[in-house]
Amino acid sequence: MFKHKITQQFNKAVNTYDAACDLQLRVGTNLIERLRLHYPSSNLMLDLGCGSGLITEKLTEEIAFNHLYAVDMADQLLSLAKKRLAHRAVHFACRDFNTFSDKNNCFDLVFSNMALHWSPALNNALANIYRQMDLNGWLAFSIPLSGTFSELTEDSRNHFYTEQVMLSILTQLGFICVENWISVEKQQFPSWLTALKSIKQVGASHVQQRKWHSLSGNDFIKRLVSGPQIEPARLTYRIGYFIVRKNGQF
């Protein structure tokens, strides 16, 4: 059910995602620029949570590769990615992070931009990624951390891990951290309604623990916004970047 609801929200954003994903695009571009310094070319690359393919396209331009697999669970966004990357040798699969597998291949580079937090069990998703990588494979990903959407009430935002917890999970699974850093992005909007719509327009509006489902107008905003509803409105994103490699000893 959780997976179905997330997929549904992202598919609903198929006509608005590209125009509204400035932050995701900026974060993904930053990650690719740093990744290129460590790992500029790949034989077999995997992009998990490719969405409409905007960042996947940048990945193909900045990282040399022989083969690339692009995976997303939202089939309508994946259709956009297929059209965008029709001129490139990219293989597409409509799967989620926990169940994706390719028994015939081991990836030397796995990339994921602002997507892994949608897994209902992040430990399992990262463990699955680890299994899909070759002995000395690399993983580069960005993910919202604790402090993201601090302006919203606790029951109107998903749970985000701290940097320390993320590093602990990666270490326990057998990854070696090469580089990690945090950036804080603050987006300003003319009103809270516009701010909340910006989340919906990129398909990120599903909240797992939400106790209510359908509100509108001022009542809707009062339930979501923590503290005084001062306008213009602002949303904070605390983004963690992680570039790690698989420990070849394991």
PDB file of C-alpha atoms in Angstrom, residues 151-244:
ATOM      1  CA  GLU A 151       8.519  24.601   9.156  1.00  0.00           C
ATOM      2  CA  LEU A 152       5.832  21.894   8.918  1.00  0.00           C
ATOM      3  CA  THR A 153       4.159  20.007  11.746  1.00  0.00           C
ATOM      4  CA  GLU A 154       5.623  16.631  12.676  1.00  0.00           C
ATOM      5  CA  ASP A 155       2.659  14.642  11.342  1.00  0.00           C
ATOM      6  CA  SER A 156       2.758  16.447   7.988  1.00  0.00           C
ATOM      7  CA  ARG A 157       6.317  15.476   7.064  1.00  0.00           C
ATOM      8  CA  ASN A 158       8.090  12.147   6.715  1.00  0.00           C
ATOM      9  CA  HIS A 159      10.819  10.942   9.052  1.00  0.00           C
ATOM     10  CA  PHE A 160      14.316  11.815   7.868  1.00  0.00           C
ATOM     11  CA  TYR A 161      17.515  10.317   9.255  1.00  0.00           C
ATOM     12  CA  THR A 162      20.380  12.313  10.728  1.00  0.00           C
ATOM     13  CA  GLU A 163      23.788  12.367   9.058  1.00  0.00           C
ATOM     14  CA  GLN A 164      25.217  10.235  11.890  1.00  0.00           C
ATOM     15  CA  VAL A 165      22.568   7.538  11.464  1.00  0.00           C
ATOM     16  CA  MET A 166      23.119   7.445   7.698  1.00  0.00           C
ATOM     17  CA  LEU A 167      26.881   7.003   8.150  1.00  0.00           C
ATOM     18  CA  SER A 168      26.278   4.271  10.734  1.00  0.00           C
ATOM     19  CA  ILE A 169      23.959   2.352   8.380  1.00  0.00           C
ATOM     20  CA  LEU A 170      26.455   2.594   5.530  1.00  0.00           C
ATOM     21  CA  THR A 171      29.337   1.405   7.722  1.00  0.00           C
ATOM     22  CA  GLN A 172      27.349  -1.540   9.108  1.00  0.00           C
ATOM     23  CA  LEU A 173      26.528  -2.669   5.571  1.00  0.00           C
ATOM     24  CA  GLY A 174      30.200  -2.659   4.569  1.00  0.00           C
ATOM     25  CA  PHE A 175      30.525   0.668   2.745  1.00  0.00           C
ATOM     26  CA  ILE A 176      33.561   2.900   3.157  1.00  0.00           C
ATOM     27  CA  CYS A 177      32.758   6.617   3.141  1.00  0.00           C
ATOM     28  CA  VAL A 178      34.886   8.531   0.657  1.00  0.00           C
ATOM     29  CA  GLU A 179      33.165  11.891   1.067  1.00  0.00           C
ATOM     30  CA  ASN A 180      30.003  13.264   2.611  1.00  0.00           C
ATOM     31  CA  TRP A 181      28.691  16.762   3.182  1.00  0.00           C
ATOM     32  CA  ILE A 182      25.508  18.681   3.950  1.00  0.00           C
ATOM     33  CA  SER A 183      23.888  21.638   2.251  1.00  0.00           C
ATOM     34  CA  VAL A 184      20.939  23.637   3.559  1.00  0.00           C
ATOM     35  CA  GLU A 185      18.571  24.934   0.904  1.00  0.00           C
ATOM     36  CA  LYS A 186      15.863  27.455   1.784  1.00  0.00           C
ATOM     37  CA  GLN A 187      13.131  28.012  -0.766  1.00  0.00           C
ATOM     38  CA  GLN A 188      10.876  31.049  -0.473  1.00  0.00           C
ATOM     39  CA  PHE A 189       7.320  31.259  -1.792  1.00  0.00           C
ATOM     40  CA  PRO A 190       4.741  34.076  -1.930  1.00  0.00           C
ATOM     41  CA  SER A 191       2.299  32.062   0.211  1.00  0.00           C
ATOM     42  CA  TRP A 192       2.026  28.829   2.164  1.00  0.00           C
ATOM     43  CA  LEU A 193      -0.406  27.494  -0.394  1.00  0.00           C
ATOM     44  CA  THR A 194       2.237  27.972  -3.099  1.00  0.00           C
ATOM     45  CA  ALA A 195       4.880  26.361  -0.871  1.00  0.00           C
ATOM     46  CA  LEU A 196       2.749  23.276  -0.278  1.00  0.00           C
ATOM     47  CA  LYS A 197       1.873  23.047  -3.961  1.00  0.00           C
ATOM     48  CA  SER A 198       5.598  23.002  -4.779  1.00  0.00           C
ATOM     49  CA  ILE A 199       5.906  19.716  -2.874  1.00  0.00           C
ATOM     50  CA  LYS A 200       2.914  18.237  -4.684  1.00  0.00           C
ATOM     51  CA  GLN A 201       4.195  19.343  -8.101  1.00  0.00           C
ATOM     52  CA  VAL A 202       7.250  17.087  -7.792  1.00  0.00           C
ATOM     53  CA  GLY A 203       5.216  14.170  -6.438  1.00  0.00           C
ATOM     54  CA  ALA A 204       6.666  14.360  -2.919  1.00  0.00           C
ATOM     55  CA  SER A 205       3.421  14.926  -1.019  1.00  0.00           C
ATOM     56  CA  HIS A 206       2.822  11.478   0.471  1.00  0.00           C
ATOM     57  CA  VAL A 207       3.363  11.351   4.245  1.00  0.00           C
ATOM     58  CA  GLN A 208       3.427   7.881   5.762  1.00  0.00           C
ATOM     59  CA  GLN A 209       2.181   8.729   9.260  1.00  0.00           C
ATOM     60  CA  ARG A 210      -0.390  11.339   8.251  1.00  0.00           C
ATOM     61  CA  LYS A 211      -3.640  10.846  10.182  1.00  0.00           C
ATOM     62  CA  TRP A 212      -5.817  12.837   7.814  1.00  0.00           C
ATOM     63  CA  HIS A 213      -6.137  12.728   4.065  1.00  0.00           C
ATOM     64  CA  SER A 214      -8.251  15.486   2.590  1.00  0.00           C
ATOM     65  CA  LEU A 215      -8.267  19.084   3.775  1.00  0.00           C
ATOM     66  CA  SER A 216      -8.566  22.327   1.881  1.00  0.00           C
ATOM     67  CA  GLY A 217      -8.099  26.063   2.200  1.00  0.00           C
ATOM     68  CA  ASN A 218      -7.052  27.666   5.491  1.00  0.00           C
ATOM     69  CA  ASP A 219      -7.858  24.560   7.521  1.00  0.00           C
ATOM     70  CA  PHE A 220      -5.442  22.591   5.356  1.00  0.00           C
ATOM     71  CA  ILE A 221      -2.640  25.077   5.933  1.00  0.00           C
ATOM     72  CA  LYS A 222      -3.278  25.301   9.691  1.00  0.00           C
ATOM     73  CA  ARG A 223      -2.873  21.550  10.011  1.00  0.00           C
ATOM     74  CA  LEU A 224       0.441  21.518   8.122  1.00  0.00           C
ATOM     75  CA  VAL A 225       2.337  24.643   9.148  1.00  0.00           C
ATOM     76  CA  SER A 226       4.147  24.686  12.481  1.00  0.00           C
ATOM     77  CA  GLY A 227       4.085  28.022  14.310  1.00  0.00           C
ATOM     78  CA  PRO A 228       2.890  31.378  12.909  1.00  0.00           C
ATOM     79  CA  GLN A 229       1.947  31.255   9.240  1.00  0.00           C
ATOM     80  CA  ILE A 230       4.172  34.170   8.275  1.00  0.00           C
ATOM     81  CA  GLU A 231       4.252  34.998   4.579  1.00  0.00           C
ATOM     82  CA  PRO A 232       6.140  34.952   2.327  1.00  0.00           C
ATOM     83  CA  ALA A 233       6.534  31.295   3.195  1.00  0.00           C
ATOM     84  CA  ARG A 234       9.767  29.350   3.396  1.00  0.00           C
ATOM     85  CA  LEU A 235      10.642  25.650   3.226  1.00  0.00           C
ATOM     86  CA  THR A 236      13.976  24.296   4.430  1.00  0.00           C
ATOM     87  CA  TYR A 237      15.717  21.335   2.837  1.00  0.00           C
ATOM     88  CA  ARG A 238      18.699  19.825   4.661  1.00  0.00           C
ATOM     89  CA  ILE A 239      20.415  17.682   2.063  1.00  0.00           C
ATOM     90  CA  GLY A 240      22.982  14.989   2.739  1.00  0.00           C
ATOM     91  CA  TYR A 241      25.439  13.971   0.030  1.00  0.00           C
ATOM     92  CA  PHE A 242      27.243  10.633   0.304  1.00  0.00           C
ATOM     93  CA  ILE A 243      29.933   9.146  -1.936  1.00  0.00           C
ATOM     94  CA  VAL A 244      30.942   5.707  -0.697  1.00  0.00           C
TER      95      VAL A 244
END
